[in-house]
Amino acid sequence: MDGYTFTAEIVKAVTSMTAAFALPAALVISVWLFKEKLAMLLLMLKIRHKDWEASFRWDKAEAEAKKLPNAPFDPDAQPTPEEKSRFEQMAKISPRGAVLEVAVQLEEAVRSYASAQGFANYNRRYALLIRLLRSSRLIDANTSALLDDLRNIGNAAAHNLSDPTEIEAIRYKKLADQLIRHFDDLAKAASTRFDESKNRVS
């Protein structure tokens, strides 16, 4: 075998190896590049059989919400009949709009708590803020997971990856309201601790 033939055989072997690995490599790269979108789509996964439907996304979020501490009843924090009626009407007319409105309120509560903990000028993405609060041990794993689930549900609605129903909009509000109350309590506790430490210093 001369040098030219040997080189041609090596090139052919390398080409066939590259072709063999090209599809798995392309798949891995695609999964890595679109991991956030794929995670969102997986959260949309539903299994239907006749009238039976198991929605993993909602079941997981509701299980996590049950683990949140029970907030003391605050009559001032309860929605007025007019607010309740307005949301129910909106959920009926535009469930997607209702979900997005509540998602904004939840994000505001999280950012308010982050501000009370010293992250007042944090303007980066909401997902990164949740991660920062978790890594700083300012929220626990369960709260972080529930926030991620609700953020994904909200994002899916915002990007037309899901078509929420009226019932789902009401379920979303119930879960978000529970988290908002939780973050309001955490923010109050953080503010009280800050005031107490300031008084001790002075």
PDB file of C-alpha atoms in Angstrom:
ATOM      1  CA  MET A   1       0.000   0.000   0.000  1.00  0.00           C
ATOM      2  CA  ASP A   2       1.540   3.330  -1.054  1.00  0.00           C
ATOM      3  CA  GLY A   3       1.418   6.533   0.989  1.00  0.00           C
ATOM      4  CA  TYR A   4      -1.436   8.011  -1.067  1.00  0.00           C
ATOM      5  CA  THR A   5      -3.689   4.975  -0.583  1.00  0.00           C
ATOM      6  CA  PHE A   6      -2.864   4.861   3.140  1.00  0.00           C
ATOM      7  CA  THR A   7      -3.799   8.559   3.534  1.00  0.00           C
ATOM      8  CA  ALA A   8      -7.030   8.018   1.584  1.00  0.00           C
ATOM      9  CA  GLU A   9      -7.952   5.098   3.858  1.00  0.00           C
ATOM     10  CA  ILE A  10      -7.302   7.214   6.988  1.00  0.00           C
ATOM     11  CA  VAL A  11      -9.436  10.062   5.584  1.00  0.00           C
ATOM     12  CA  LYS A  12     -12.209   7.578   4.766  1.00  0.00           C
ATOM     13  CA  ALA A  13     -12.051   6.079   8.293  1.00  0.00           C
ATOM     14  CA  VAL A  14     -12.110   9.522   9.941  1.00  0.00           C
ATOM     15  CA  THR A  15     -15.035  10.591   7.710  1.00  0.00           C
ATOM     16  CA  SER A  16     -17.080   7.495   8.581  1.00  0.00           C
ATOM     17  CA  MET A  17     -16.320   7.969  12.319  1.00  0.00           C
ATOM     18  CA  THR A  18     -17.340  11.629  12.093  1.00  0.00           C
ATOM     19  CA  ALA A  19     -20.569  10.652  10.329  1.00  0.00           C
ATOM     20  CA  ALA A  20     -21.266   8.049  13.032  1.00  0.00           C
ATOM     21  CA  PHE A  21     -20.832  10.626  15.816  1.00  0.00           C
ATOM     22  CA  ALA A  22     -22.419  13.577  14.001  1.00  0.00           C
ATOM     23  CA  LEU A  23     -26.056  12.786  14.861  1.00  0.00           C
ATOM     24  CA  PRO A  24     -25.499  12.087  18.595  1.00  0.00           C
ATOM     25  CA  ALA A  25     -23.246  15.165  18.862  1.00  0.00           C
ATOM     26  CA  ALA A  26     -25.805  17.349  17.075  1.00  0.00           C
ATOM     27  CA  LEU A  27     -28.524  16.014  19.388  1.00  0.00           C
ATOM     28  CA  VAL A  28     -26.474  16.756  22.526  1.00  0.00           C
ATOM     29  CA  ILE A  29     -25.635  20.266  21.283  1.00  0.00           C
ATOM     30  CA  SER A  30     -29.280  20.945  20.397  1.00  0.00           C
ATOM     31  CA  VAL A  31     -30.480  19.778  23.813  1.00  0.00           C
ATOM     32  CA  TRP A  32     -27.876  21.974  25.520  1.00  0.00           C
ATOM     33  CA  LEU A  33     -28.715  25.050  23.398  1.00  0.00           C
ATOM     34  CA  PHE A  34     -32.465  24.722  23.883  1.00  0.00           C
ATOM     35  CA  LYS A  35     -32.512  23.286  27.425  1.00  0.00           C
ATOM     36  CA  GLU A  36     -34.721  26.083  28.820  1.00  0.00           C
ATOM     37  CA  LYS A  37     -37.305  25.712  26.036  1.00  0.00           C
ATOM     38  CA  LEU A  38     -37.239  21.916  26.368  1.00  0.00           C
ATOM     39  CA  ALA A  39     -37.717  22.183  30.139  1.00  0.00           C
ATOM     40  CA  MET A  40     -40.696  24.433  29.516  1.00  0.00           C
ATOM     41  CA  LEU A  41     -42.156  21.972  26.992  1.00  0.00           C
ATOM     42  CA  LEU A  42     -41.647  19.054  29.392  1.00  0.00           C
ATOM     43  CA  LEU A  43     -43.580  20.974  32.016  1.00  0.00           C
ATOM     44  CA  MET A  44     -46.428  21.178  29.522  1.00  0.00           C
ATOM     45  CA  LEU A  45     -46.516  17.366  29.351  1.00  0.00           C
ATOM     46  CA  LYS A  46     -49.953  15.978  29.979  1.00  0.00           C
ATOM     47  CA  ILE A  47     -51.249  12.440  29.769  1.00  0.00           C
ATOM     48  CA  ARG A  48     -54.845  11.982  28.636  1.00  0.00           C
ATOM     49  CA  HIS A  49     -56.979   8.865  28.624  1.00  0.00           C
ATOM     50  CA  LYS A  50     -60.677   9.488  27.991  1.00  0.00           C
ATOM     51  CA  ASP A  51     -61.724  11.788  30.862  1.00  0.00           C
ATOM     52  CA  TRP A  52     -58.607  11.182  32.939  1.00  0.00           C
ATOM     53  CA  GLU A  53     -55.818  13.734  32.793  1.00  0.00           C
ATOM     54  CA  ALA A  54     -52.698  13.937  34.915  1.00  0.00           C
ATOM     55  CA  SER A  55     -50.853  17.205  34.614  1.00  0.00           C
ATOM     56  CA  PHE A  56     -47.406  16.780  36.133  1.00  0.00           C
ATOM     57  CA  ARG A  57     -46.772  20.493  36.089  1.00  0.00           C
ATOM     58  CA  TRP A  58     -49.805  21.378  38.196  1.00  0.00           C
ATOM     59  CA  ASP A  59     -49.579  18.348  40.488  1.00  0.00           C
ATOM     60  CA  LYS A  60     -45.946  19.152  41.289  1.00  0.00           C
ATOM     61  CA  ALA A  61     -46.651  22.847  41.938  1.00  0.00           C
ATOM     62  CA  GLU A  62     -49.646  22.061  44.178  1.00  0.00           C
ATOM     63  CA  ALA A  63     -47.635  19.481  46.155  1.00  0.00           C
ATOM     64  CA  GLU A  64     -44.903  22.079  46.709  1.00  0.00           C
ATOM     65  CA  ALA A  65     -47.452  24.733  47.759  1.00  0.00           C
ATOM     66  CA  LYS A  66     -48.754  22.398  50.479  1.00  0.00           C
ATOM     67  CA  LYS A  67     -45.276  22.397  52.060  1.00  0.00           C
ATOM     68  CA  LEU A  68     -45.236  26.186  52.494  1.00  0.00           C
ATOM     69  CA  PRO A  69     -45.769  27.389  56.072  1.00  0.00           C
ATOM     70  CA  ASN A  70     -49.310  28.506  56.799  1.00  0.00           C
ATOM     71  CA  ALA A  71     -49.417  32.299  56.830  1.00  0.00           C
ATOM     72  CA  PRO A  72     -51.478  33.862  59.641  1.00  0.00           C
ATOM     73  CA  PHE A  73     -54.843  35.135  58.458  1.00  0.00           C
ATOM     74  CA  ASP A  74     -54.602  38.849  57.656  1.00  0.00           C
ATOM     75  CA  PRO A  75     -58.005  40.411  56.822  1.00  0.00           C
ATOM     76  CA  ASP A  76     -56.290  43.448  55.256  1.00  0.00           C
ATOM     77  CA  ALA A  77     -54.426  41.220  52.783  1.00  0.00           C
ATOM     78  CA  GLN A  78     -57.612  39.515  51.516  1.00  0.00           C
ATOM     79  CA  PRO A  79     -58.884  40.586  48.082  1.00  0.00           C
ATOM     80  CA  THR A  80     -61.977  42.763  48.060  1.00  0.00           C
ATOM     81  CA  PRO A  81     -65.151  41.322  46.477  1.00  0.00           C
ATOM     82  CA  GLU A  82     -64.586  43.717  43.540  1.00  0.00           C
ATOM     83  CA  GLU A  83     -61.008  42.473  43.008  1.00  0.00           C
ATOM     84  CA  LYS A  84     -62.163  38.865  43.203  1.00  0.00           C
ATOM     85  CA  SER A  85     -64.977  39.479  40.746  1.00  0.00           C
ATOM     86  CA  ARG A  86     -62.641  41.327  38.367  1.00  0.00           C
ATOM     87  CA  PHE A  87     -60.138  38.457  38.330  1.00  0.00           C
ATOM     88  CA  GLU A  88     -62.881  35.854  37.783  1.00  0.00           C
ATOM     89  CA  GLN A  89     -64.211  37.874  34.834  1.00  0.00           C
ATOM     90  CA  MET A  90     -60.721  38.210  33.384  1.00  0.00           C
ATOM     91  CA  ALA A  91     -60.050  34.476  33.828  1.00  0.00           C
ATOM     92  CA  LYS A  92     -63.275  33.781  31.936  1.00  0.00           C
ATOM     93  CA  ILE A  93     -62.535  36.213  29.071  1.00  0.00           C
ATOM     94  CA  SER A  94     -58.753  35.793  28.836  1.00  0.00           C
ATOM     95  CA  PRO A  95     -57.223  33.046  30.994  1.00  0.00           C
ATOM     96  CA  ARG A  96     -53.797  33.770  29.506  1.00  0.00           C
ATOM     97  CA  GLY A  97     -54.060  37.459  30.427  1.00  0.00           C
ATOM     98  CA  ALA A  98     -55.162  36.533  33.959  1.00  0.00           C
ATOM     99  CA  VAL A  99     -52.163  34.191  34.405  1.00  0.00           C
ATOM    100  CA  LEU A 100     -49.738  36.845  33.124  1.00  0.00           C
ATOM    101  CA  GLU A 101     -51.180  39.525  35.421  1.00  0.00           C
ATOM    102  CA  VAL A 102     -50.736  37.293  38.482  1.00  0.00           C
ATOM    103  CA  ALA A 103     -47.234  36.272  37.314  1.00  0.00           C
ATOM    104  CA  VAL A 104     -46.230  39.965  37.351  1.00  0.00           C
ATOM    105  CA  GLN A 105     -47.606  40.369  40.898  1.00  0.00           C
ATOM    106  CA  LEU A 106     -45.631  37.314  42.050  1.00  0.00           C
ATOM    107  CA  GLU A 107     -42.408  38.605  40.503  1.00  0.00           C
ATOM    108  CA  GLU A 108     -42.953  41.975  42.226  1.00  0.00           C
ATOM    109  CA  ALA A 109     -43.336  40.207  45.605  1.00  0.00           C
ATOM    110  CA  VAL A 110     -40.116  38.227  45.029  1.00  0.00           C
ATOM    111  CA  ARG A 111     -38.186  41.355  43.980  1.00  0.00           C
ATOM    112  CA  SER A 112     -39.559  43.245  46.999  1.00  0.00           C
ATOM    113  CA  TYR A 113     -38.291  40.493  49.315  1.00  0.00           C
ATOM    114  CA  ALA A 114     -34.919  40.463  47.502  1.00  0.00           C
ATOM    115  CA  SER A 115     -34.731  44.230  47.995  1.00  0.00           C
ATOM    116  CA  ALA A 116     -35.399  43.822  51.744  1.00  0.00           C
ATOM    117  CA  GLN A 117     -32.481  41.366  51.813  1.00  0.00           C
ATOM    118  CA  GLY A 118     -30.058  43.845  50.209  1.00  0.00           C
ATOM    119  CA  PHE A 119     -30.578  43.140  46.498  1.00  0.00           C
ATOM    120  CA  ALA A 120     -32.364  46.441  45.819  1.00  0.00           C
ATOM    121  CA  ASN A 121     -30.554  47.158  42.532  1.00  0.00           C
ATOM    122  CA  TYR A 122     -30.788  43.637  41.119  1.00  0.00           C
ATOM    123  CA  ASN A 123     -32.128  44.130  37.588  1.00  0.00           C
ATOM    124  CA  ARG A 124     -31.064  40.853  35.999  1.00  0.00           C
ATOM    125  CA  ARG A 125     -33.391  38.086  34.858  1.00  0.00           C
ATOM    126  CA  TYR A 126     -36.050  36.811  37.256  1.00  0.00           C
ATOM    127  CA  ALA A 127     -34.786  33.204  36.955  1.00  0.00           C
ATOM    128  CA  LEU A 128     -31.301  34.324  38.030  1.00  0.00           C
ATOM    129  CA  LEU A 129     -32.767  36.214  40.998  1.00  0.00           C
ATOM    130  CA  ILE A 130     -34.573  33.050  42.165  1.00  0.00           C
ATOM    131  CA  ARG A 131     -31.294  31.132  41.841  1.00  0.00           C
ATOM    132  CA  LEU A 132     -29.439  33.850  43.778  1.00  0.00           C
ATOM    133  CA  LEU A 133     -31.984  33.793  46.625  1.00  0.00           C
ATOM    134  CA  ARG A 134     -31.681  29.994  46.796  1.00  0.00           C
ATOM    135  CA  SER A 135     -27.861  29.951  46.716  1.00  0.00           C
ATOM    136  CA  SER A 136     -27.816  32.663  49.419  1.00  0.00           C
ATOM    137  CA  ARG A 137     -30.152  30.446  51.534  1.00  0.00           C
ATOM    138  CA  LEU A 138     -32.772  33.201  51.595  1.00  0.00           C
ATOM    139  CA  ILE A 139     -35.389  30.771  50.282  1.00  0.00           C
ATOM    140  CA  ASP A 140     -35.544  27.004  50.718  1.00  0.00           C
ATOM    141  CA  ALA A 141     -35.448  24.339  47.995  1.00  0.00           C
ATOM    142  CA  ASN A 142     -39.236  23.845  48.035  1.00  0.00           C
ATOM    143  CA  THR A 143     -39.992  27.578  47.608  1.00  0.00           C
ATOM    144  CA  SER A 144     -37.401  27.802  44.832  1.00  0.00           C
ATOM    145  CA  ALA A 145     -38.930  24.789  43.022  1.00  0.00           C
ATOM    146  CA  LEU A 146     -42.452  26.235  43.295  1.00  0.00           C
ATOM    147  CA  LEU A 147     -41.232  29.593  41.966  1.00  0.00           C
ATOM    148  CA  ASP A 148     -39.587  27.832  39.027  1.00  0.00           C
ATOM    149  CA  ASP A 149     -42.764  25.869  38.269  1.00  0.00           C
ATOM    150  CA  LEU A 150     -44.951  28.983  38.336  1.00  0.00           C
ATOM    151  CA  ARG A 151     -42.384  30.945  36.299  1.00  0.00           C
ATOM    152  CA  ASN A 152     -42.385  28.193  33.661  1.00  0.00           C
ATOM    153  CA  ILE A 153     -46.191  28.091  33.567  1.00  0.00           C
ATOM    154  CA  GLY A 154     -46.253  31.884  33.167  1.00  0.00           C
ATOM    155  CA  ASN A 155     -43.562  31.810  30.464  1.00  0.00           C
ATOM    156  CA  ALA A 156     -45.395  29.080  28.570  1.00  0.00           C
ATOM    157  CA  ALA A 157     -48.553  31.206  28.600  1.00  0.00           C
ATOM    158  CA  ALA A 158     -46.615  34.340  27.572  1.00  0.00           C
ATOM    159  CA  HIS A 159     -44.937  32.582  24.610  1.00  0.00           C
ATOM    160  CA  ASN A 160     -48.099  30.779  23.435  1.00  0.00           C
ATOM    161  CA  LEU A 161     -46.630  27.375  24.334  1.00  0.00           C
ATOM    162  CA  SER A 162     -49.757  26.620  26.340  1.00  0.00           C
ATOM    163  CA  ASP A 163     -53.366  27.662  26.242  1.00  0.00           C
ATOM    164  CA  PRO A 164     -54.465  27.960  29.888  1.00  0.00           C
ATOM    165  CA  THR A 165     -58.110  27.387  30.729  1.00  0.00           C
ATOM    166  CA  GLU A 166     -60.229  29.453  33.109  1.00  0.00           C
ATOM    167  CA  ILE A 167     -59.819  26.755  35.789  1.00  0.00           C
ATOM    168  CA  GLU A 168     -56.032  26.733  35.324  1.00  0.00           C
ATOM    169  CA  ALA A 169     -55.910  30.542  35.651  1.00  0.00           C
ATOM    170  CA  ILE A 170     -57.784  30.275  38.967  1.00  0.00           C
ATOM    171  CA  ARG A 171     -55.468  27.460  40.123  1.00  0.00           C
ATOM    172  CA  TYR A 172     -52.460  29.580  39.159  1.00  0.00           C
ATOM    173  CA  LYS A 173     -53.769  32.542  41.159  1.00  0.00           C
ATOM    174  CA  LYS A 174     -54.366  30.358  44.214  1.00  0.00           C
ATOM    175  CA  LEU A 175     -50.768  29.061  44.122  1.00  0.00           C
ATOM    176  CA  ALA A 176     -49.282  32.492  43.362  1.00  0.00           C
ATOM    177  CA  ASP A 177     -51.306  34.200  46.122  1.00  0.00           C
ATOM    178  CA  GLN A 178     -50.000  31.649  48.610  1.00  0.00           C
ATOM    179  CA  LEU A 179     -46.420  32.414  47.544  1.00  0.00           C
ATOM    180  CA  ILE A 180     -47.029  36.181  47.563  1.00  0.00           C
ATOM    181  CA  ARG A 181     -48.271  35.976  51.179  1.00  0.00           C
ATOM    182  CA  HIS A 182     -45.214  33.861  52.030  1.00  0.00           C
ATOM    183  CA  PHE A 183     -42.836  36.441  50.514  1.00  0.00           C
ATOM    184  CA  ASP A 184     -44.684  39.310  52.200  1.00  0.00           C
ATOM    185  CA  ASP A 185     -44.153  37.560  55.561  1.00  0.00           C
ATOM    186  CA  LEU A 186     -40.470  36.946  54.763  1.00  0.00           C
ATOM    187  CA  ALA A 187     -40.008  40.606  53.751  1.00  0.00           C
ATOM    188  CA  LYS A 188     -41.668  41.812  56.989  1.00  0.00           C
ATOM    189  CA  ALA A 189     -39.432  39.520  59.067  1.00  0.00           C
ATOM    190  CA  ALA A 190     -36.330  40.767  57.212  1.00  0.00           C
ATOM    191  CA  SER A 191     -37.389  44.387  57.749  1.00  0.00           C
ATOM    192  CA  THR A 192     -37.993  43.758  61.478  1.00  0.00           C
ATOM    193  CA  ARG A 193     -34.549  42.155  61.858  1.00  0.00           C
ATOM    194  CA  PHE A 194     -32.946  45.106  60.066  1.00  0.00           C
ATOM    195  CA  ASP A 195     -34.721  47.626  62.351  1.00  0.00           C
ATOM    196  CA  GLU A 196     -33.696  45.685  65.466  1.00  0.00           C
ATOM    197  CA  SER A 197     -30.030  45.530  64.407  1.00  0.00           C
ATOM    198  CA  LYS A 198     -30.107  49.256  63.595  1.00  0.00           C
ATOM    199  CA  ASN A 199     -31.507  50.032  67.061  1.00  0.00           C
ATOM    200  CA  ARG A 200     -28.814  47.915  68.706  1.00  0.00           C
ATOM    201  CA  VAL A 201     -26.080  49.780  66.827  1.00  0.00           C
ATOM    202  CA  SER A 202     -27.501  53.198  67.754  1.00  0.00           C
TER     203      SER A 202
END
